[in-house]
PDB file of C-alpha atoms in Angstrom:
ATOM      1  CA  GLY A   1       0.085   0.330   0.082  1.00  0.00           C
ATOM      2  CA  LYS A   2       1.092   3.596   0.597  1.00  0.00           C
ATOM      3  CA  ASP A   3       2.182   3.036   4.380  1.00  0.00           C
ATOM      4  CA  ILE A   4       5.887   3.065   5.456  1.00  0.00           C
ATOM      5  CA  TYR A   5       6.816   1.519   8.622  1.00  0.00           C
ATOM      6  CA  TYR A   6      10.368   2.047   9.915  1.00  0.00           C
ATOM      7  CA  MET A   7      12.199   2.439  13.061  1.00  0.00           C
ATOM      8  CA  THR A   8      14.629   5.056  14.451  1.00  0.00           C
ATOM      9  CA  ASN A   9      16.025   6.001  17.798  1.00  0.00           C
ATOM     10  CA  GLU A  10      15.510   8.883  20.127  1.00  0.00           C
ATOM     11  CA  PRO A  11      18.259   9.635  22.907  1.00  0.00           C
ATOM     12  CA  THR A  12      17.123   9.185  26.446  1.00  0.00           C
ATOM     13  CA  SER A  13      20.557  10.635  27.708  1.00  0.00           C
ATOM     14  CA  ASP A  14      23.351  12.704  26.354  1.00  0.00           C
ATOM     15  CA  SER A  15      25.346   9.896  25.861  1.00  0.00           C
ATOM     16  CA  ASP A  16      25.478   7.987  22.530  1.00  0.00           C
ATOM     17  CA  LYS A  17      24.961   4.677  24.660  1.00  0.00           C
ATOM     18  CA  GLU A  18      21.676   5.494  25.830  1.00  0.00           C
ATOM     19  CA  TYR A  19      18.726   5.220  23.203  1.00  0.00           C
ATOM     20  CA  ASP A  20      15.119   4.093  22.456  1.00  0.00           C
ATOM     21  CA  ASP A  21      14.063   2.506  19.310  1.00  0.00           C
ATOM     22  CA  ASN A  22      10.679   3.655  18.119  1.00  0.00           C
ATOM     23  CA  ILE A  23       8.393   2.329  15.409  1.00  0.00           C
ATOM     24  CA  TYR A  24       7.051   5.175  13.089  1.00  0.00           C
ATOM     25  CA  LYS A  25       4.189   4.907  10.310  1.00  0.00           C
ATOM     26  CA  ASN A  26       4.296   7.474   7.641  1.00  0.00           C
ATOM     27  CA  GLY A  27       6.397   9.659  10.004  1.00  0.00           C
ATOM     28  CA  ALA A  28       4.301   9.241  13.123  1.00  0.00           C
ATOM     29  CA  VAL A  29       5.356   7.441  16.030  1.00  0.00           C
ATOM     30  CA  MET A  30       3.047   4.375  16.634  1.00  0.00           C
ATOM     31  CA  SER A  31       0.871   4.375  19.713  1.00  0.00           C
ATOM     32  CA  PHE A  32       2.270   1.130  21.027  1.00  0.00           C
ATOM     33  CA  ASN A  33       5.490   2.208  21.426  1.00  0.00           C
ATOM     34  CA  LYS A  34       6.824   2.430  25.188  1.00  0.00           C
ATOM     35  CA  PRO A  35       9.638   4.480  27.298  1.00  0.00           C
ATOM     36  CA  ASP A  36      12.390   2.273  28.089  1.00  0.00           C
ATOM     37  CA  VAL A  37      11.719  -0.382  25.694  1.00  0.00           C
ATOM     38  CA  SER A  38      13.290  -0.797  21.990  1.00  0.00           C
ATOM     39  CA  GLU A  39      10.423  -1.359  19.430  1.00  0.00           C
ATOM     40  CA  GLY A  40      12.527  -2.404  16.374  1.00  0.00           C
ATOM     41  CA  ASP A  41      12.483  -4.111  12.810  1.00  0.00           C
ATOM     42  CA  PRO A  42       8.927  -3.531  11.962  1.00  0.00           C
ATOM     43  CA  HIS A  43       7.470  -5.881   9.154  1.00  0.00           C
ATOM     44  CA  TYR A  44       4.015  -5.240   7.887  1.00  0.00           C
ATOM     45  CA  CYS A  45       2.563  -8.226   6.345  1.00  0.00           C
ATOM     46  CA  ALA A  46      -0.329  -7.001   4.068  1.00  0.00           C
ATOM     47  CA  ALA A  47      -2.232 -10.604   3.648  1.00  0.00           C
ATOM     48  CA  LYS A  48      -3.352 -10.746   6.899  1.00  0.00           C
ATOM     49  CA  ASP A  49      -2.862  -6.883   7.809  1.00  0.00           C
ATOM     50  CA  GLU A  50      -0.444  -7.437  10.740  1.00  0.00           C
ATOM     51  CA  LEU A  51       2.646  -5.508  11.962  1.00  0.00           C
ATOM     52  CA  TYR A  52       5.455  -8.034  13.416  1.00  0.00           C
ATOM     53  CA  PHE A  53       8.242  -6.575  15.364  1.00  0.00           C
ATOM     54  CA  TRP A  54      10.486  -7.139  18.280  1.00  0.00           C
ATOM     55  CA  THR A  55      10.923  -5.291  21.559  1.00  0.00           C
ATOM     56  CA  LYS A  56      13.750  -5.084  24.338  1.00  0.00           C
ATOM     57  CA  PRO A  57      14.636  -2.875  27.169  1.00  0.00           C
ATOM     58  CA  SER A  58      16.550   0.087  25.971  1.00  0.00           C
ATOM     59  CA  SER A  59      20.094   0.358  26.879  1.00  0.00           C
ATOM     60  CA  SER A  60      19.068   2.903  29.806  1.00  0.00           C
ATOM     61  CA  ALA A  61      16.532   0.294  31.089  1.00  0.00           C
ATOM     62  CA  ASP A  62      18.517  -2.914  30.160  1.00  0.00           C
ATOM     63  CA  THR A  63      18.714  -5.496  32.949  1.00  0.00           C
ATOM     64  CA  GLY A  64      21.439  -7.548  31.661  1.00  0.00           C
ATOM     65  CA  SER A  65      18.641 -10.368  30.394  1.00  0.00           C
ATOM     66  CA  VAL A  66      17.993 -11.515  26.925  1.00  0.00           C
ATOM     67  CA  GLY A  67      14.928  -9.537  26.929  1.00  0.00           C
ATOM     68  CA  ALA A  68      14.096  -9.398  23.323  1.00  0.00           C
ATOM     69  CA  ASP A  69      10.819 -10.894  21.962  1.00  0.00           C
ATOM     70  CA  ILE A  70       8.685 -10.653  18.970  1.00  0.00           C
ATOM     71  CA  TYR A  71       5.072  -9.160  19.117  1.00  0.00           C
ATOM     72  CA  VAL A  72       2.361  -8.772  16.504  1.00  0.00           C
ATOM     73  CA  TYR A  73       0.027  -5.599  16.124  1.00  0.00           C
ATOM     74  CA  LYS A  74      -3.114  -6.352  14.654  1.00  0.00           C
ATOM     75  CA  GLU A  75      -6.769  -4.519  15.052  1.00  0.00           C
ATOM     76  CA  GLY A  76      -5.243  -1.991  17.206  1.00  0.00           C
ATOM     77  CA  LYS A  77      -3.869  -4.461  19.889  1.00  0.00           C
ATOM     78  CA  VAL A  78      -0.082  -5.953  20.589  1.00  0.00           C
ATOM     79  CA  SER A  79       0.278  -9.258  21.431  1.00  0.00           C
ATOM     80  CA  LYS A  80       3.402 -11.168  22.231  1.00  0.00           C
ATOM     81  CA  LEU A  81       3.908 -14.454  20.259  1.00  0.00           C
ATOM     82  CA  PRO A  82       3.847 -17.394  22.364  1.00  0.00           C
ATOM     83  CA  ALA A  83       6.441 -20.126  22.431  1.00  0.00           C
ATOM     84  CA  PRO A  84       7.854 -21.629  20.424  1.00  0.00           C
ATOM     85  CA  ILE A  85       8.532 -18.502  18.554  1.00  0.00           C
ATOM     86  CA  ASN A  86       9.511 -16.495  21.646  1.00  0.00           C
ATOM     87  CA  THR A  87      11.117 -18.281  24.472  1.00  0.00           C
ATOM     88  CA  GLU A  88      12.212 -17.232  27.869  1.00  0.00           C
ATOM     89  CA  GLU A  89      16.110 -18.391  27.291  1.00  0.00           C
ATOM     90  CA  THR A  90      16.409 -16.435  23.760  1.00  0.00           C
ATOM     91  CA  GLY A  91      16.484 -13.265  21.985  1.00  0.00           C
ATOM     92  CA  ASP A  92      14.142 -13.479  19.313  1.00  0.00           C
ATOM     93  CA  VAL A  93      14.136 -10.664  16.928  1.00  0.00           C
ATOM     94  CA  GLN A  94      14.139  -9.370  13.524  1.00  0.00           C
ATOM     95  CA  PRO A  95      10.865 -10.918  12.136  1.00  0.00           C
ATOM     96  CA  PHE A  96      10.226 -11.291   8.125  1.00  0.00           C
ATOM     97  CA  LEU A  97       7.254 -13.352   6.887  1.00  0.00           C
ATOM     98  CA  ASN A  98       6.793 -14.819   3.604  1.00  0.00           C
ATOM     99  CA  LYS A  99       4.255 -12.409   1.246  1.00  0.00           C
ATOM    100  CA  ALA A 100       1.467 -14.824   2.212  1.00  0.00           C
ATOM    101  CA  CYS A 101       2.174 -14.503   6.413  1.00  0.00           C
ATOM    102  CA  THR A 102       2.390 -18.370   6.512  1.00  0.00           C
ATOM    103  CA  LYS A 103       6.017 -18.508   7.018  1.00  0.00           C
ATOM    104  CA  MET A 104       8.115 -16.278   9.913  1.00  0.00           C
ATOM    105  CA  TYR A 105      12.182 -15.884   9.229  1.00  0.00           C
ATOM    106  CA  PHE A 106      13.930 -14.603  12.315  1.00  0.00           C
ATOM    107  CA  ALA A 107      17.027 -14.439  13.930  1.00  0.00           C
ATOM    108  CA  THR A 108      17.621 -16.330  17.240  1.00  0.00           C
ATOM    109  CA  ASN A 109      20.158 -17.395  19.430  1.00  0.00           C
ATOM    110  CA  ARG A 110      18.376 -20.588  20.301  1.00  0.00           C
ATOM    111  CA  GLY A 111      21.844 -22.435  20.673  1.00  0.00           C
ATOM    112  CA  ASP A 112      20.717 -25.711  18.452  1.00  0.00           C
ATOM    113  CA  VAL A 113      23.444 -24.583  15.807  1.00  0.00           C
ATOM    114  CA  LYS A 114      27.186 -24.000  15.904  1.00  0.00           C
ATOM    115  CA  SER A 115      27.192 -20.286  16.348  1.00  0.00           C
ATOM    116  CA  GLN A 116      28.645 -17.332  18.791  1.00  0.00           C
ATOM    117  CA  GLY A 117      25.935 -15.366  17.451  1.00  0.00           C
ATOM    118  CA  PRO A 118      22.143 -15.596  16.162  1.00  0.00           C
ATOM    119  CA  ALA A 119      21.045 -17.827  13.466  1.00  0.00           C
ATOM    120  CA  ILE A 120      18.340 -17.320  11.292  1.00  0.00           C
ATOM    121  CA  TYR A 121      15.146 -19.925  11.744  1.00  0.00           C
ATOM    122  CA  VAL A 122      11.878 -20.353  10.004  1.00  0.00           C
ATOM    123  CA  SER A 123       8.587 -21.335  11.416  1.00  0.00           C
ATOM    124  CA  GLU A 124       5.240 -21.952   9.532  1.00  0.00           C
ATOM    125  CA  ARG A 125       1.661 -20.439  10.995  1.00  0.00           C
ATOM    126  CA  THR A 126      -0.523 -23.222  12.274  1.00  0.00           C
ATOM    127  CA  GLY A 127      -3.131 -21.172  13.289  1.00  0.00           C
ATOM    128  CA  GLU A 128      -4.432 -17.455  14.016  1.00  0.00           C
ATOM    129  CA  ASN A 129      -1.660 -16.569  16.402  1.00  0.00           C
ATOM    130  CA  THR A 130       0.008 -19.907  16.469  1.00  0.00           C
ATOM    131  CA  TRP A 131       3.474 -21.381  14.804  1.00  0.00           C
ATOM    132  CA  SER A 132       5.232 -24.390  14.302  1.00  0.00           C
ATOM    133  CA  THR A 133       8.812 -25.339  16.087  1.00  0.00           C
ATOM    134  CA  PRO A 134      11.094 -23.076  14.342  1.00  0.00           C
ATOM    135  CA  GLN A 135      13.793 -24.625  12.302  1.00  0.00           C
ATOM    136  CA  PRO A 136      17.513 -23.413  11.433  1.00  0.00           C
ATOM    137  CA  VAL A 137      17.767 -21.972   8.057  1.00  0.00           C
ATOM    138  CA  VAL A 138      21.112 -20.188   7.908  1.00  0.00           C
ATOM    139  CA  TRP A 139      23.780 -19.804  10.584  1.00  0.00           C
ATOM    140  CA  SER A 140      27.272 -19.318  10.688  1.00  0.00           C
ATOM    141  CA  GLU A 141      30.547 -19.492  13.290  1.00  0.00           C
ATOM    142  CA  THR A 142      29.783 -15.600  14.381  1.00  0.00           C
ATOM    143  CA  GLY A 143      25.965 -14.804  13.575  1.00  0.00           C
ATOM    144  CA  VAL A 144      23.758 -14.063  10.997  1.00  0.00           C
ATOM    145  CA  GLY A 145      20.903 -11.754  11.027  1.00  0.00           C
ATOM    146  CA  GLU A 146      18.040  -9.511   9.408  1.00  0.00           C
ATOM    147  CA  PRO A 147      16.408 -12.104   7.092  1.00  0.00           C
ATOM    148  CA  THR A 148      14.658 -10.735   3.766  1.00  0.00           C
ATOM    149  CA  LEU A 149      12.805 -13.044   1.407  1.00  0.00           C
ATOM    150  CA  THR A 150      11.753 -12.504  -2.072  1.00  0.00           C
ATOM    151  CA  ASP A 151       7.806 -12.708  -3.119  1.00  0.00           C
ATOM    152  CA  ASP A 152       8.757 -15.662  -5.105  1.00  0.00           C
ATOM    153  CA  GLU A 153      10.529 -17.152  -1.813  1.00  0.00           C
ATOM    154  CA  LYS A 154      13.659 -18.622  -3.878  1.00  0.00           C
ATOM    155  CA  ILE A 155      15.887 -15.907  -2.516  1.00  0.00           C
ATOM    156  CA  LEU A 156      16.703 -15.132   1.327  1.00  0.00           C
ATOM    157  CA  SER A 157      19.375 -12.352   1.963  1.00  0.00           C
ATOM    158  CA  PHE A 158      20.870 -11.506   5.280  1.00  0.00           C
ATOM    159  CA  ILE A 159      23.537 -10.106   7.152  1.00  0.00           C
ATOM    160  CA  GLN A 160      26.810 -12.072   7.759  1.00  0.00           C
ATOM    161  CA  VAL A 161      28.755 -10.701  10.883  1.00  0.00           C
ATOM    162  CA  PHE A 162      32.442 -11.044  10.818  1.00  0.00           C
ATOM    163  CA  THR A 163      35.162 -10.844  13.305  1.00  0.00           C
ATOM    164  CA  MET A 164      37.656  -8.540  12.188  1.00  0.00           C
ATOM    165  CA  PRO A 165      41.239  -9.177  13.035  1.00  0.00           C
ATOM    166  CA  ASN A 166      41.280  -6.279  15.763  1.00  0.00           C
ATOM    167  CA  GLY A 167      38.268  -7.858  17.393  1.00  0.00           C
ATOM    168  CA  ALA A 168      35.666  -5.880  15.853  1.00  0.00           C
ATOM    169  CA  TYR A 169      32.655  -6.763  14.228  1.00  0.00           C
ATOM    170  CA  ASN A 170      31.836  -5.879  10.407  1.00  0.00           C
ATOM    171  CA  ALA A 171      28.926  -7.209   8.312  1.00  0.00           C
ATOM    172  CA  ASP A 172      28.216  -7.973   4.993  1.00  0.00           C
ATOM    173  CA  ILE A 173      25.108  -8.698   2.898  1.00  0.00           C
ATOM    174  CA  PHE A 174      24.583 -12.409   1.601  1.00  0.00           C
ATOM    175  CA  HIS A 175      21.913 -14.530   0.260  1.00  0.00           C
ATOM    176  CA  ILE A 176      21.039 -18.205  -0.550  1.00  0.00           C
ATOM    177  CA  GLU A 177      19.032 -19.261  -3.367  1.00  0.00           C
ATOM    178  CA  ARG A 178      16.697 -22.026  -3.498  1.00  0.00           C
ATOM    179  CA  THR A 179      16.863 -23.978  -7.012  1.00  0.00           C
TER     180      THR A 179
END
């Protein structure tokens, strides 16, 4: 449609390290944003008129817990997705749905693959707000994230994280193609 959903941050102090991400629609902050909670990576799924995003405590309110969960905004209500999408032990972020809204790709640090960072998993919708057990799709030693799928579901693009010789992290865009 004509709507643009995006995230940006607002400083919560004079420090560069403290900020609060918020989700916007057409330049206006969405009503569900909460202070001291970062809302990020919105993905609108037109087939079901649903907006998916993830939240975590902002850096100024960070408790040291994993604390990242995926939510859906539909018909004016925000709902946390239940298990098996969100779990207490993992950070579940960066949701991206296929065009039909029947599959969700997301980044998580579940630990069932050998990776120091997040891996990309896929889950299939089994009901109105229910999903199948997520399965790993792409992982690497240092981590991957930000899944994006073409409408024909043949190409999955993502960010590949690298560790530089000086210990800093860097990233590049990769993709895998279904033949």
